[in-house]
Short mmCIF file of C-alpha atoms in Angstrom, two decimals:
data_model
loop_
_atom_site.label_atom_id
_atom_site.label_comp_id
_atom_site.label_asym_id
_atom_site.label_seq_id
_atom_site.Cartn_x
_atom_site.Cartn_y
_atom_site.Cartn_z
CA MET R 269 -37.24 36.54 18.26
CA THR R 270 -35.39 33.23 18.23
CA LEU R 271 -34.13 31.70 15.00
CA PHE R 272 -36.38 28.74 15.69
CA ALA R 273 -39.45 31.00 15.94
CA PHE R 274 -38.35 32.99 12.91
CA ASP R 275 -38.17 29.81 10.84
CA ARG R 276 -41.69 28.90 11.93
CA LEU R 277 -42.90 32.40 11.02
CA ARG R 278 -41.22 32.26 7.60
CA LEU R 279 -42.69 28.83 6.91
CA LEU R 280 -46.17 30.04 7.82
CA PHE R 281 -46.08 32.94 5.37
CA HIS R 282 -44.48 30.73 2.73
CA LEU R 283 -47.39 28.35 2.99
CA ARG R 284 -49.78 31.28 2.92
CA GLU R 285 -48.23 32.55 -0.34
CA ARG R 286 -48.75 29.15 -1.95
CA ARG R 287 -52.50 29.19 -1.28
CA PRO R 288 -55.03 30.75 -3.68
CA SER R 289 -55.18 34.53 -3.46
CA ASN R 290 -58.93 34.66 -2.72
CA GLY R 291 -58.47 34.33 1.09
CA SER R 292 -60.72 36.43 3.25
CA PRO R 293 -59.52 39.27 5.49
CA GLN R 294 -60.53 37.09 8.44
CA SER R 295 -58.16 34.31 7.34
CA LEU R 296 -55.32 36.79 6.93
CA LEU R 297 -55.97 38.12 10.43
CA LEU R 298 -56.00 34.58 11.81
CA ALA R 299 -52.66 33.82 10.14
CA ALA R 300 -51.12 36.93 11.71
CA ILE R 301 -52.39 35.97 15.17
CA ILE R 302 -50.97 32.44 14.84
CA ALA R 303 -47.63 33.82 13.67
CA ALA R 304 -47.43 36.16 16.65
CA ALA R 305 -48.23 33.30 19.01
CA LEU R 306 -45.43 31.20 17.52
CA VAL R 307 -42.94 34.02 18.02
CA LEU R 308 -43.95 34.61 21.62
CA THR R 309 -44.37 31.05 22.82
CA THR R 310 -42.08 28.80 20.82
CA THR R 311 -39.01 27.56 22.71
CA PRO R 312 -36.06 26.22 20.68
CA PRO R 313 -35.21 22.59 21.39
CA GLU R 314 -31.83 23.46 22.89
CA ALA R 315 -33.35 25.67 25.57
CA SER R 316 -35.51 22.85 26.89
CA ALA R 317 -32.71 20.28 27.01
CA ALA R 318 -32.11 20.77 30.72
CA THR R 319 -34.99 21.26 33.12
CA GLY R 320 -35.19 22.22 36.75
CA SER R 321 -34.59 25.30 38.82
CA THR R 322 -30.99 25.75 37.65
CA ALA R 323 -31.74 25.54 33.93
CA THR R 324 -32.96 28.78 32.36
CA THR R 325 -33.17 30.20 28.87
CA ALA R 326 -30.39 31.93 27.01
CA GLN R 327 -31.96 35.33 27.61
CA SER R 328 -31.13 35.10 31.33
CA GLY R 329 -27.45 34.26 30.80
CA PRO R 330 -24.54 36.38 29.54
CA ARG R 331 -23.81 36.29 25.83
CA THR R 332 -20.34 35.96 24.36
CA SER R 333 -19.17 37.78 21.27
CA GLY R 334 -16.68 35.25 19.92
CA PRO R 335 -15.70 31.59 19.72
CA THR R 336 -14.94 29.93 23.06
CA SER R 337 -14.61 26.25 22.20
CA TRP R 338 -11.59 25.93 19.94
CA VAL R 339 -8.97 23.19 20.24
CA THR R 340 -6.05 24.27 22.42
CA PRO R 341 -2.82 24.54 20.38
CA VAL R 342 -1.13 22.14 22.84
CA PRO R 343 -2.93 19.56 25.00
CA ALA R 344 -3.71 20.30 28.66
CA MET R 345 -2.91 23.94 28.01
CA GLU R 346 -1.61 25.85 31.02
CA ILE R 347 -1.37 29.63 30.83
CA ILE R 348 1.77 30.72 32.66
CA GLU R 349 1.56 34.40 31.69
CA ALA R 350 -1.78 36.00 30.95
CA PHE R 351 -2.84 38.61 28.41
CA ASP R 352 -1.84 42.08 29.66
CA PRO R 353 -1.96 44.63 26.83
CA PRO R 354 -0.69 48.20 27.31
CA ASP R 355 -3.04 51.17 27.54
CA LYS R 356 -1.44 52.67 24.45
CA PRO R 357 -0.17 50.76 21.38
CA TRP R 358 3.35 52.15 21.73
CA LEU R 359 3.78 51.15 25.38
CA LYS R 360 5.29 47.94 26.72
CA GLY R 361 2.89 45.08 27.52
CA HIS R 362 2.13 41.41 27.03
CA ARG R 363 0.09 41.24 23.83
CA GLY R 364 -0.77 37.57 24.06
CA ILE R 365 -0.51 34.58 26.38
CA ASP R 366 2.32 32.20 27.21
CA VAL R 367 1.48 28.53 27.65
CA LEU R 368 3.73 25.79 28.97
CA ALA R 369 5.14 23.73 26.08
CA LEU R 370 8.27 21.76 25.21
CA GLU R 371 10.37 21.85 22.07
CA GLY R 372 9.12 19.30 19.58
CA GLU R 373 5.53 19.17 20.83
CA PRO R 374 2.91 19.02 18.04
CA LEU R 375 1.20 22.35 17.34
CA ARG R 376 -2.54 21.80 16.76
CA ALA R 377 -4.86 23.95 14.68
CA PRO R 378 -7.32 25.70 17.04
CA THR R 379 -9.94 25.78 14.29
CA GLY R 380 -10.13 25.51 10.52
CA GLY R 381 -8.12 28.00 8.50
CA THR R 382 -5.06 28.56 6.31
CA ILE R 383 -1.36 29.26 6.80
CA ARG R 384 -0.74 32.99 6.63
CA PHE R 385 3.01 33.11 7.33
CA ALA R 386 5.80 30.67 8.16
CA GLY R 387 9.30 31.91 8.82
CA THR R 388 11.15 34.09 11.29
CA VAL R 389 10.21 37.39 12.91
CA ALA R 390 13.00 39.25 14.71
CA GLY R 391 14.97 36.01 14.73
CA MET R 392 12.11 33.98 16.24
CA ALA R 393 10.57 31.01 14.40
CA THR R 394 6.96 32.01 13.77
CA VAL R 395 3.80 30.41 12.40
CA SER R 396 0.84 32.63 11.62
CA ILE R 397 -2.61 31.40 10.58
CA LEU R 398 -5.83 32.98 9.32
CA THR R 399 -8.85 31.29 10.87
CA GLU R 400 -12.25 30.72 9.31
CA SER R 401 -13.57 33.39 11.69
CA ASP R 402 -11.13 35.94 10.18
CA HIS R 403 -8.81 36.09 13.15
CA VAL R 404 -5.04 36.03 12.87
CA PHE R 405 -3.18 33.80 15.34
CA THR R 406 0.60 33.76 15.73
CA PHE R 407 2.67 31.10 17.48
CA GLN R 408 6.27 31.60 18.66
CA PRO R 409 8.58 29.74 18.67
CA ALA R 410 7.02 27.36 16.15
CA ALA R 411 7.74 25.88 12.75
CA THR R 412 5.66 24.23 10.05
CA LEU R 413 6.18 22.34 6.80
CA LEU R 414 2.94 23.74 5.42
CA LYS R 415 3.08 26.53 2.85
CA LYS R 416 1.30 29.86 2.78
CA GLY R 417 -2.32 29.37 1.75
CA GLU R 418 -2.50 25.67 2.69
CA SER R 419 -5.67 24.82 4.58
CA PHE R 420 -6.24 22.68 7.64
CA ALA R 421 -9.04 21.47 9.90
CA ALA R 422 -9.58 21.96 13.63
CA GLY R 423 -7.30 19.75 15.69
CA GLU R 424 -4.98 18.92 12.80
CA GLN R 425 -1.24 19.13 13.47
CA ILE R 426 0.08 22.17 11.64
CA GLY R 427 3.61 22.30 13.04
CA THR R 428 5.81 21.84 16.08
CA VAL R 429 6.86 23.97 19.02
CA GLY R 430 10.36 25.35 18.54
CA SER R 431 13.22 26.23 20.86
CA GLY R 432 13.96 29.56 22.45
CA GLY R 433 11.32 32.09 23.35
CA HIS R 434 11.13 34.75 26.03
CA CYS R 435 9.93 32.60 28.94
CA GLN R 436 12.07 31.42 31.83
CA ARG R 437 10.47 28.04 31.28
CA SER R 438 9.93 26.50 27.85
CA CYS R 439 6.73 27.98 26.45
CA LEU R 440 4.67 28.85 23.41
CA HIS R 441 3.59 32.45 22.92
CA ILE R 442 0.17 32.94 21.29
CA GLY R 443 -1.04 36.24 19.90
CA ALA R 444 -4.38 37.03 18.25
CA TRP R 445 -6.20 39.89 16.55
CA PRO R 446 -9.14 40.34 14.13
CA ALA R 447 -7.82 40.27 10.58
CA ALA R 448 -9.79 43.40 9.70
CA SER R 449 -8.14 45.42 12.48
CA ASP R 450 -4.76 47.12 12.61
CA ARG R 451 -3.30 44.48 14.94
CA ARG R 452 -5.64 45.30 17.78
CA TYR R 453 -4.66 42.38 19.98
CA VAL R 454 -7.29 40.38 21.82
CA ASP R 455 -6.98 37.76 24.55
CA PRO R 456 -6.34 34.38 22.86
CA GLY R 457 -7.39 32.52 26.02
CA LYS R 458 -11.01 33.52 25.48
CA PHE R 459 -11.16 31.48 22.27
CA PHE R 460 -10.53 28.37 24.34
CA GLY R 461 -12.83 29.31 27.23
CA GLN R 462 -9.69 29.58 29.33
CA GLU R 463 -8.66 33.00 30.53
CA GLN R 464 -6.61 31.75 33.45
CA SER R 465 -4.80 28.66 34.64
CA ALA R 466 -5.53 26.84 37.89
CA LEU R 467 -2.57 24.70 38.93
CA LEU R 468 -2.58 22.15 41.73
CA PRO R 469 0.28 22.43 44.24
CA LEU R 470 2.73 19.58 43.64
CA SER R 471 2.42 18.43 47.25
CA ARG R 472 -1.29 17.66 46.68
CA LYS R 473 -0.64 15.33 43.75
CA PRO R 474 -1.30 11.68 44.71
CA ALA R 475 1.18 9.00 43.71
CA LYS R 476 -1.34 7.40 41.31
CA GLU R 477 -4.16 8.88 39.27
CA PRO R 478 -7.60 7.86 40.62
CA LYS R 479 -9.06 4.80 38.95
CA GLY R 480 -12.53 4.33 37.51
CA GLY R 481 -15.24 3.55 40.02
CA GLY R 482 -18.92 2.77 40.00
CA ASP R 483 -20.99 5.37 41.83
CA SER R 484 -21.87 8.85 40.70
CA SER R 485 -19.20 10.57 42.77
CA THR R 486 -16.09 8.52 42.09
CA SER R 487 -15.06 8.07 38.44
CA GLY R 488 -16.65 7.05 35.21
CA ALA R 489 -13.56 6.36 33.10
CA GLY R 490 -12.35 2.82 32.57
CA ALA R 491 -11.58 0.08 30.05
CA TRP R 492 -14.11 -0.89 27.37
CA GLY R 493 -14.31 -2.68 24.05
CA GLY R 494 -11.08 -4.59 24.55
CA HIS R 495 -9.04 -1.47 23.76
CA SER R 496 -5.87 -0.34 25.50
CA ASN R 497 -5.57 3.03 27.19
CA GLY R 498 -4.59 5.68 24.66
CA ARG R 499 -4.67 3.23 21.75
CA ILE R 500 -8.34 3.38 20.77
CA PRO R 501 -8.84 3.51 16.98
CA ALA R 502 -10.59 6.55 15.56
CA SER R 503 -13.23 4.26 14.06
CA ALA R 504 -14.38 3.38 17.59
CA MET R 505 -14.93 7.04 18.54
CA CYS R 506 -16.95 10.02 17.34
CA PRO R 507 -15.96 13.71 16.99
CA LEU R 508 -17.67 16.23 19.25
CA LYS R 509 -20.01 18.42 17.22
CA THR R 510 -19.87 21.26 19.75
CA ALA R 511 -16.07 21.11 20.06
CA PRO R 512 -14.53 20.27 16.65
CA GLY R 513 -11.21 18.47 16.83
CA GLN R 514 -12.04 16.52 20.00
CA MET R 515 -13.16 12.87 20.15
CA LEU R 516 -14.94 10.59 22.64
CA ARG R 517 -16.62 7.21 22.65
CA CYS R 518 -19.77 7.66 20.58
CA ASP R 519 -22.34 7.43 23.39
CA ALA R 520 -20.29 9.83 25.51
CA GLN R 521 -19.99 12.19 22.53
CA ALA R 522 -23.74 12.24 21.89
CA ALA R 523 -24.51 12.84 25.56
CA PHE R 524 -21.90 15.59 25.85
CA ASP R 525 -23.15 17.43 22.78
CA ARG R 526 -26.66 17.46 24.27
CA LEU R 527 -25.22 18.76 27.54
CA SER R 528 -23.26 21.45 25.70
CA LYS R 529 -26.38 22.61 23.86
CA ALA R 530 -28.21 22.96 27.17
CA PHE R 531 -25.23 24.89 28.58
CA GLU R 532 -25.29 27.17 25.54
CA ALA R 533 -28.99 27.88 26.07
CA ARG R 534 -28.16 29.02 29.60
CA PHE R 535 -24.83 30.83 29.13
CA GLY R 536 -24.78 31.81 25.46
CA ALA R 537 -21.94 29.61 24.19
CA PRO R 538 -21.19 25.88 24.03
CA ILE R 539 -18.85 24.30 26.56
CA SER R 540 -15.17 24.77 25.85
CA VAL R 541 -13.38 21.41 25.79
CA THR R 542 -9.67 21.90 26.40
CA ASP R 543 -9.02 18.14 26.25
CA ALA R 544 -10.99 14.97 25.60
CA TYR R 545 -9.40 11.73 24.31
CA ARG R 546 -5.63 11.62 24.73
CA ASP R 547 -3.74 9.06 22.71
CA TYR R 548 -0.64 7.38 24.07
CA ALA R 549 1.75 9.73 22.27
CA THR R 550 0.06 12.75 23.82
CA GLN R 551 0.27 11.17 27.26
CA VAL R 552 4.02 10.75 26.75
CA ILE R 553 4.33 14.44 25.83
CA LEU R 554 2.40 15.54 28.90
CA LYS R 555 4.54 13.35 31.17
CA ARG R 556 7.65 15.03 29.79
CA ARG R 557 6.15 18.47 30.25
CA LYS R 558 4.47 18.08 33.62
CA GLY R 559 6.48 15.34 35.32
CA ARG R 560 4.73 14.11 38.44
CA MET R 561 1.73 16.29 37.68
CA ALA R 562 0.82 14.05 34.72
CA ALA R 563 -0.39 10.45 34.71
CA THR R 564 1.97 7.68 33.68
CA PRO R 565 1.45 7.08 29.94
CA GLY R 566 -1.10 4.34 29.41
CA THR R 567 -2.98 5.11 32.65
CA SER R 568 -4.62 8.49 31.98
CA ASN R 569 -8.38 8.68 32.49
CA HIS R 570 -8.45 10.60 29.20
CA GLY R 571 -7.00 7.55 27.46
CA TRP R 572 -10.41 5.82 27.63
CA ALA R 573 -12.20 8.51 25.60
CA LEU R 574 -14.61 9.01 28.51
CA ALA R 575 -13.15 12.10 30.20
CA VAL R 576 -12.98 15.80 29.35
CA ASP R 577 -11.26 18.89 30.70
CA LEU R 578 -13.43 21.97 30.41
CA GLY R 579 -13.15 25.75 30.35
CA SER R 580 -16.05 28.22 30.00
CA GLY R 581 -15.94 29.10 33.70
CA ILE R 582 -16.52 25.48 34.68
CA ASN R 583 -12.80 25.30 35.43
CA SER R 584 -13.21 27.31 38.65
CA PHE R 585 -15.02 26.20 41.78
CA GLY R 586 -17.94 28.35 42.87
CA THR R 587 -18.79 29.94 39.52
CA ALA R 588 -22.33 29.91 38.16
CA GLN R 589 -21.13 27.71 35.32
CA HIS R 590 -19.56 25.14 37.65
CA GLN R 591 -22.64 25.07 39.87
CA TRP R 592 -24.87 24.62 36.81
CA MET R 593 -22.76 21.66 35.73
CA ARG R 594 -22.95 20.04 39.15
CA ALA R 595 -26.75 20.30 39.02
CA ASN R 596 -27.35 19.40 35.36
CA ALA R 597 -24.48 17.31 33.97
CA PRO R 598 -25.60 14.06 35.70
CA LYS R 599 -28.88 14.27 33.77
CA PHE R 600 -26.79 13.71 30.64
CA GLY R 601 -24.60 10.98 32.15
CA TRP R 602 -21.64 13.26 32.98
CA ILE R 603 -20.28 13.43 36.53
CA HIS R 604 -17.70 15.36 38.50
CA PRO R 605 -15.74 12.56 40.21
CA GLY R 606 -15.43 12.70 43.99
CA TRP R 607 -11.62 12.86 43.81
CA ALA R 608 -11.83 15.94 41.54
CA ARG R 609 -14.23 17.89 43.75
CA GLN R 610 -13.15 20.74 45.99
CA THR R 611 -12.77 18.45 49.02
CA GLY R 612 -11.37 15.51 47.00
CA SER R 613 -7.86 14.08 46.88
CA LEU R 614 -7.05 15.87 43.61
CA PRO R 615 -9.26 18.97 43.19
CA GLU R 616 -9.82 19.60 39.48
CA PRO R 617 -12.97 21.63 38.78
CA TRP R 618 -12.37 21.25 35.04
CA HIS R 619 -12.32 17.43 34.94
CA TRP R 620 -15.57 15.55 34.14
CA GLU R 621 -16.26 11.95 33.19
CA PHE R 622 -18.97 9.96 31.46
CA ARG R 623 -20.58 7.36 33.67
CA LYS R 624 -20.94 4.17 31.66
#
């Protein structure tokens, strides 16, 4: 029984209880028949958002058991060492993920929560948080000015990436476990819909990032409203309801949230947005971190608040999720630019844009 059908059923009996008690057995039987019909035939609005042969109901898609659309702790998150826990708690293993990050980068809150610990662990600067979903997340090396118990919202800066760490390259280690467990580590990547990283060989990177175009297969991002790239005021944008902490131009936000609801009806969870609008300061950080692999600050397609990078399986060519997006996203105004497609000049399965 869907929640939507259950609400209809509860409302029906509530109305029945408010009527006089002298109803006939026939009327009671009729009410029961109508209630059963509502349960069996009612389709929630989200499930009917996308139509066609590739759009099916949630019952036909896999369900997920946890959040998959949190804000990544650092923008354009790249996993350079995956989660690889040991078979036994006392054995050696990698009980978290390592993501590429530079000293001084802002550390963002993945979701709402409170500071659990801030200090050093075995000589390593550590920030630990307790999320609203009762998960503990630890970040190393990282520091914060917030105190234990202070609260924060999704996407809010809660600290900075520190120096040191165990990676050959500068990185941020992220660990996670349910607060109610005895540190039974889980894969943090799953909370961001990103269990692996797909990196483009440097030799394939074009000298300039593709510009906005006009047709449905080129690009949808470009200037609007007299704003400069990466310098759009928050008042001109709207937060994504299905991915708290991320922002887009308001028409793009509304269309994406509808698309995400349709995706959730098919696959059991909303679309994970690893990045949406990138302000100028973030573009500078990414240029420092990625070098040639990042757009020159002030030219990023994300700087127009009309582009998103996605996880949830969409970030790999050939998956059911990616194929569903190719078939359904244009119905909501979202396209996979020609340059980002598998045969394009810069293959990025995760990159999608709103066609103005």
